[in-house]
PDB file of C-alpha atoms in Angstrom:
ATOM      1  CA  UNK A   1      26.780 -42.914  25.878  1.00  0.00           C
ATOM      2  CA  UNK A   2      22.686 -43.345  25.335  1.00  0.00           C
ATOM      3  CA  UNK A   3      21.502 -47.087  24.453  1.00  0.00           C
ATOM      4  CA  UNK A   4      20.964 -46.467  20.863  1.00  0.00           C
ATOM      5  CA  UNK A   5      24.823 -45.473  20.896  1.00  0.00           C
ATOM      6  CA  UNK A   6      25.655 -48.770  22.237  1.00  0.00           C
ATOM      7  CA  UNK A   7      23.237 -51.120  20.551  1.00  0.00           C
ATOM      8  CA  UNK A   8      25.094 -49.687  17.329  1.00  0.00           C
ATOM      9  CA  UNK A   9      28.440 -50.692  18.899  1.00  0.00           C
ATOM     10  CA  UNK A  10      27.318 -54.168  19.268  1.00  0.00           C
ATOM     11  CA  UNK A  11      25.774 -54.722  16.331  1.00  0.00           C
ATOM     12  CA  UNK A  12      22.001 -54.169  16.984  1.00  0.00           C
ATOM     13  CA  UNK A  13      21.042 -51.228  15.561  1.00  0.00           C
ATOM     14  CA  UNK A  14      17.641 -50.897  14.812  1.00  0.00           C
ATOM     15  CA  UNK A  15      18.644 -50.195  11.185  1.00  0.00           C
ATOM     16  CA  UNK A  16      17.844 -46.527  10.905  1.00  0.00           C
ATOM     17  CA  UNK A  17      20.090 -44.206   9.855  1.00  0.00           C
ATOM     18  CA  UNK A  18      23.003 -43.604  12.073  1.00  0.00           C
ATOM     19  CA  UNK A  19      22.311 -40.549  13.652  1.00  0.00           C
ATOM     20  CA  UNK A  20      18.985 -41.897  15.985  1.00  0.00           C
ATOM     21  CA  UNK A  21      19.150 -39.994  18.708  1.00  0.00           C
ATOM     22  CA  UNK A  22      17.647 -42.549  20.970  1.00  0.00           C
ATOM     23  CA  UNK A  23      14.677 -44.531  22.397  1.00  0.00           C
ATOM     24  CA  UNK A  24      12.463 -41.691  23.659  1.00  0.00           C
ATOM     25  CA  UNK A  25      12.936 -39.910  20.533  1.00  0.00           C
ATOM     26  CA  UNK A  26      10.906 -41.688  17.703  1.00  0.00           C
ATOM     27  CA  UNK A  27      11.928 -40.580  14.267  1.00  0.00           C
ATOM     28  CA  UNK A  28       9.964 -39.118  11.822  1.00  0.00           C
ATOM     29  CA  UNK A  29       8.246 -40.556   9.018  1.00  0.00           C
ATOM     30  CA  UNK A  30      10.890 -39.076   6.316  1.00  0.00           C
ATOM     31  CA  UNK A  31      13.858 -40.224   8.364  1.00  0.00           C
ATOM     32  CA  UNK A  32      12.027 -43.675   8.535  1.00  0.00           C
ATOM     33  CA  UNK A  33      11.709 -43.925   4.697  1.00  0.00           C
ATOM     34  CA  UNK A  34      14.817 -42.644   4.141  1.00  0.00           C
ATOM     35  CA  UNK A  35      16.519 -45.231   6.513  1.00  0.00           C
ATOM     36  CA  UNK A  36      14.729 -47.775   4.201  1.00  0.00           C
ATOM     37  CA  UNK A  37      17.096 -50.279   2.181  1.00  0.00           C
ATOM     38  CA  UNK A  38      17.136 -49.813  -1.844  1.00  0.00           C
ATOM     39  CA  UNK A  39      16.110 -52.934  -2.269  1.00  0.00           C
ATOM     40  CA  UNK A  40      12.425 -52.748  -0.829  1.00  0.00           C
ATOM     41  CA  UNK A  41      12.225 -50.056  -3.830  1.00  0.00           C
ATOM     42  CA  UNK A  42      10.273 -50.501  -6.899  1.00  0.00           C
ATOM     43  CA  UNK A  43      11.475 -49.187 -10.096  1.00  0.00           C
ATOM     44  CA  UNK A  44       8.553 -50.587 -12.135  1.00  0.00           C
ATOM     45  CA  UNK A  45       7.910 -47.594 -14.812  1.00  0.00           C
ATOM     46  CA  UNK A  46       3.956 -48.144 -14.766  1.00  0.00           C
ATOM     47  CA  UNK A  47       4.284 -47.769 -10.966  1.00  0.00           C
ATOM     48  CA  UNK A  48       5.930 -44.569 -10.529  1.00  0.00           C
ATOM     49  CA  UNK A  49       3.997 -43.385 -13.433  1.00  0.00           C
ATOM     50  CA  UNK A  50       0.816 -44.340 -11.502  1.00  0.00           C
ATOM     51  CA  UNK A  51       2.392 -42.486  -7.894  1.00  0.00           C
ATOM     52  CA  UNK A  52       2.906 -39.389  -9.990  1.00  0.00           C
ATOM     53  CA  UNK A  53      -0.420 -39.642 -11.126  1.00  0.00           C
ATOM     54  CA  UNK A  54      -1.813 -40.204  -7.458  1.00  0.00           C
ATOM     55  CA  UNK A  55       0.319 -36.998  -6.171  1.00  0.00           C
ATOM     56  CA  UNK A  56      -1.021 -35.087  -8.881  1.00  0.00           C
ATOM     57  CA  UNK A  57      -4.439 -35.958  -7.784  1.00  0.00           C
ATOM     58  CA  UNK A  58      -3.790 -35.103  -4.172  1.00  0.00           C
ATOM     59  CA  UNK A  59      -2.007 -32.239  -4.676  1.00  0.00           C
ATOM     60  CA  UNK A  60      -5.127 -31.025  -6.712  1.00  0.00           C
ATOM     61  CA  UNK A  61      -7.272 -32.054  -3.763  1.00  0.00           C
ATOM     62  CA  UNK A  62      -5.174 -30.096  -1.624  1.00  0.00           C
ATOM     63  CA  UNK A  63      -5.491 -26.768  -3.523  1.00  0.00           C
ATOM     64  CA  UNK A  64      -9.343 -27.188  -4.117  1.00  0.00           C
ATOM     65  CA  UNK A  65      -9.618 -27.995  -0.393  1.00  0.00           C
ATOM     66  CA  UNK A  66      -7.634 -24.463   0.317  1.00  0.00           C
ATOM     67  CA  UNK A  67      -9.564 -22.654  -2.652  1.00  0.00           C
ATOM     68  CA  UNK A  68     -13.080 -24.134  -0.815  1.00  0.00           C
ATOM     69  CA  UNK A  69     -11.997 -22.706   2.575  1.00  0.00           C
ATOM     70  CA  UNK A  70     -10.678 -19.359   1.473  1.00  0.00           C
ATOM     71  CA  UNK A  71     -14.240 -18.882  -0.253  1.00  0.00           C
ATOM     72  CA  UNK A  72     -15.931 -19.920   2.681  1.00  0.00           C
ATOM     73  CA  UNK A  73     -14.287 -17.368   4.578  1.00  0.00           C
ATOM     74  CA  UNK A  74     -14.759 -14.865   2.298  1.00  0.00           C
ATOM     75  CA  UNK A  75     -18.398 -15.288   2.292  1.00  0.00           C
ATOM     76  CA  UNK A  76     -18.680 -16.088   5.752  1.00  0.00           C
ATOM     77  CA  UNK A  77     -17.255 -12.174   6.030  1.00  0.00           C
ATOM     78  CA  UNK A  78     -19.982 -10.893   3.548  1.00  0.00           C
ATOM     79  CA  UNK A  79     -22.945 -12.135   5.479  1.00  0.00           C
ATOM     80  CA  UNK A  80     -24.022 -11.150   8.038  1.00  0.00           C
ATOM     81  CA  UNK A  81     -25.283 -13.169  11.117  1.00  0.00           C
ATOM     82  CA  UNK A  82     -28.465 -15.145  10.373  1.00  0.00           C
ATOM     83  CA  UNK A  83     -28.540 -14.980   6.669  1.00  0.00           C
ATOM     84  CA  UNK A  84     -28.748 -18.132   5.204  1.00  0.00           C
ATOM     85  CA  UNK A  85     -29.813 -20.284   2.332  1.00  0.00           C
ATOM     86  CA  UNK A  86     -29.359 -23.658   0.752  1.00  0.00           C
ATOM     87  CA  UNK A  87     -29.080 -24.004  -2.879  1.00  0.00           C
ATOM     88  CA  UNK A  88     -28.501 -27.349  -5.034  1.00  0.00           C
ATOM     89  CA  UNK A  89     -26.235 -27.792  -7.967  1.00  0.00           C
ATOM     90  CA  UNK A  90     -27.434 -29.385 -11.227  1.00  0.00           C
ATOM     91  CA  UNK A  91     -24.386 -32.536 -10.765  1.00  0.00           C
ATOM     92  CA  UNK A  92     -25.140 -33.002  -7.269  1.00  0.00           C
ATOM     93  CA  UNK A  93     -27.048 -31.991  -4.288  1.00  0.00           C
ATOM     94  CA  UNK A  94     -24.983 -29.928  -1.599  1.00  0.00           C
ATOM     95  CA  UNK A  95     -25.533 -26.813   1.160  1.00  0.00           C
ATOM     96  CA  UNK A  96     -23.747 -23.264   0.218  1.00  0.00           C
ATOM     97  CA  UNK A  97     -24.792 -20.571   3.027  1.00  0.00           C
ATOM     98  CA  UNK A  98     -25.369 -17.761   0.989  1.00  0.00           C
ATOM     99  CA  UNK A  99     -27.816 -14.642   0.754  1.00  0.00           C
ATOM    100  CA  UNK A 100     -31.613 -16.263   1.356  1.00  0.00           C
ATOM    101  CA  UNK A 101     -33.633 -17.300  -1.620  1.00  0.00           C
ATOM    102  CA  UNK A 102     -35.924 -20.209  -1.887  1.00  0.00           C
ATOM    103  CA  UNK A 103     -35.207 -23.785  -3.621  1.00  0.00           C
ATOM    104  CA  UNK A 104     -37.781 -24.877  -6.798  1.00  0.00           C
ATOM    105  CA  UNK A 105     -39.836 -27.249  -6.065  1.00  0.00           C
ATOM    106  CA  UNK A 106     -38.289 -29.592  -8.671  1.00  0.00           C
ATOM    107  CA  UNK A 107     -34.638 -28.993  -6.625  1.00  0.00           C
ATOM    108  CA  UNK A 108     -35.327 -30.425  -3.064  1.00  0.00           C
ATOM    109  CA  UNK A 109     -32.137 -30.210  -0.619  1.00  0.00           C
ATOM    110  CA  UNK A 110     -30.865 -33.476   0.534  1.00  0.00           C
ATOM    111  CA  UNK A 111     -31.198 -33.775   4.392  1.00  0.00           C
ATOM    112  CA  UNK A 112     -29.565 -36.476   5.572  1.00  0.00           C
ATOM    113  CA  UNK A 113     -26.423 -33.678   4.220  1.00  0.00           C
ATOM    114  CA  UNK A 114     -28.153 -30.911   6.307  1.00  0.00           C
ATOM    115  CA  UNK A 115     -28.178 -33.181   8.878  1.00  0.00           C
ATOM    116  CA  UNK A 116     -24.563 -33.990   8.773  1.00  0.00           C
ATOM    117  CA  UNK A 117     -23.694 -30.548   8.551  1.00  0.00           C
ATOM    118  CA  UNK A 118     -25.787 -29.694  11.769  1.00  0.00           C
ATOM    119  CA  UNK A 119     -23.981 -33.232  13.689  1.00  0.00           C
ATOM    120  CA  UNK A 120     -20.867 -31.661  12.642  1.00  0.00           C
ATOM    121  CA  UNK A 121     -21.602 -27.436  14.093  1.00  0.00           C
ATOM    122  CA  UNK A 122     -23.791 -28.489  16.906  1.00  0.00           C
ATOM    123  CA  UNK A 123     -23.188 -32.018  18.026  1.00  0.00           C
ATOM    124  CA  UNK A 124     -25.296 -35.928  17.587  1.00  0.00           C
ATOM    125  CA  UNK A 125     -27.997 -34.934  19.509  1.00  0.00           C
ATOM    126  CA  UNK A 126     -28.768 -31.409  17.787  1.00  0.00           C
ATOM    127  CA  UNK A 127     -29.073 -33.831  14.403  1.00  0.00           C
ATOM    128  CA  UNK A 128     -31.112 -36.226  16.285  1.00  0.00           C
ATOM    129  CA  UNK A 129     -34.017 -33.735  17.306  1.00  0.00           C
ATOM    130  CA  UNK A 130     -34.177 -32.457  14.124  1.00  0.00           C
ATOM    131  CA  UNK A 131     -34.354 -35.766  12.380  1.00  0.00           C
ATOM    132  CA  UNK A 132     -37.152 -36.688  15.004  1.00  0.00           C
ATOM    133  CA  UNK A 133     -38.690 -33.113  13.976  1.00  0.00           C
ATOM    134  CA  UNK A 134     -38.040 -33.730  10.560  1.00  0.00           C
ATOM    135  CA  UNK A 135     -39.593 -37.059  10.388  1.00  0.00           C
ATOM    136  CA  UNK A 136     -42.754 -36.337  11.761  1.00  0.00           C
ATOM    137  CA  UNK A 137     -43.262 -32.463   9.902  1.00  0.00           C
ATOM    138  CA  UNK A 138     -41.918 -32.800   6.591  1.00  0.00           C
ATOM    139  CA  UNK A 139     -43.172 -34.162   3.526  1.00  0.00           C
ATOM    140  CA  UNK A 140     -41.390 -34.994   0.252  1.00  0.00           C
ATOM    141  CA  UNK A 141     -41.720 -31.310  -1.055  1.00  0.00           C
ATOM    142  CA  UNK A 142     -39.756 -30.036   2.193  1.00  0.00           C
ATOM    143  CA  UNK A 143     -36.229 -29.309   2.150  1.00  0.00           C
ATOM    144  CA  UNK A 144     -33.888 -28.079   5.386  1.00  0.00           C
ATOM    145  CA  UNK A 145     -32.330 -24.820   5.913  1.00  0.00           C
ATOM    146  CA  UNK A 146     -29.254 -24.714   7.829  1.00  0.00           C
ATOM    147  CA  UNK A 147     -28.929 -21.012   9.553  1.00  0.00           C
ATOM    148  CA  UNK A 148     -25.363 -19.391  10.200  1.00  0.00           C
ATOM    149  CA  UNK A 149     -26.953 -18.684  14.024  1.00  0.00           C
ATOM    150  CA  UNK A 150     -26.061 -22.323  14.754  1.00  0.00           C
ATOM    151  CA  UNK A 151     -29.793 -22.899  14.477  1.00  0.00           C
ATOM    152  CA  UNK A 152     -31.896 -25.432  12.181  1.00  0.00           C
ATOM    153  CA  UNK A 153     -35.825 -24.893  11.112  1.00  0.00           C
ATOM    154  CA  UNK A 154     -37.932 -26.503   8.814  1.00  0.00           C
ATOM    155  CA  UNK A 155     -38.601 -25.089   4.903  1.00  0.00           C
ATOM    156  CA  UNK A 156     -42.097 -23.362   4.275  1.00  0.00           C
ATOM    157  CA  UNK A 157     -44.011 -26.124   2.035  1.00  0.00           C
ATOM    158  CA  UNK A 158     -42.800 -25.636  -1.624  1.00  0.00           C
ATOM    159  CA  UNK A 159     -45.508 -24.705  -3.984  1.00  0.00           C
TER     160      UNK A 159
END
């Protein structure tokens, strides 16, 4: 008989549900809610409406995240090593590695994303040279390219 078997005998279960295996085992996070008592439920109709509006969001978020990745991948098999560009949307300003092709002049790239995006592929102090680099060589008209080669160089001056 395990101690979980005999705390339950004397009354001192830990008040999940009966079958917990024992102390070295933790259950999972279902069998925790489900071992929950009905009364810490809330039945309030604007609430649940509001948690099925808040899974329908994530659940969105979910298959946009897997529709962003599978398109990543798919371009990621198109290009070959070393081709590269950055291009901005009208809403927002954001890095897409694509074929090469030059940003407007009006349509600068932001860097403090390219310099996330190089922290995140080559580590902090990859993205702390180049922000040194950065701050000292480019001007207001400059933008960042991010290569696929796990490299990071300066734009030409836009004109």
């Amino acid at each position: 008989m395990g101690d979980a078997d005999w705390l339950r005998e004397v009354g001192l279960d830990w008040g999940w549900e009966d079958n917990y295996p024992d102390f070295r085992e933790h259950p999972t996070k279902r069998q925790r809610w489900a071992a929950r008592p009905a009364s810490q439920v809330n039945e309030d109709p604007e609430c649940v409406a509001t948690a099925a509006e808040l899974v329908a969001i994530k659940q969105e978020i979910l298959r946009l995240q897997n529709q962003e990745k599978a398109l990543k991948e798919m371009l990621l098999e198109k290009l070959e090593r070393g081709q590269w560009v950055s291009i901005l949307s009208e809403e927002s300003e954001s890095i897409h590695i694509v074929e090469r092709c030059k940003p407007s002049p009006r349509k600068q790239l932001n860097t403090q994303k390219a310099l996330r995006f190089v922290r995140k592929r080559l580590g902090r102090d990859a993205a702390g040279l180049m922000a040194e680099e950065c701050a000292m060589n480019l001007s207001s008209r400059d933008a960042i390219y991010v290569r696929l080669g796990l490299e990071a160089e300066e734009c030409p001056k836009a004109e």
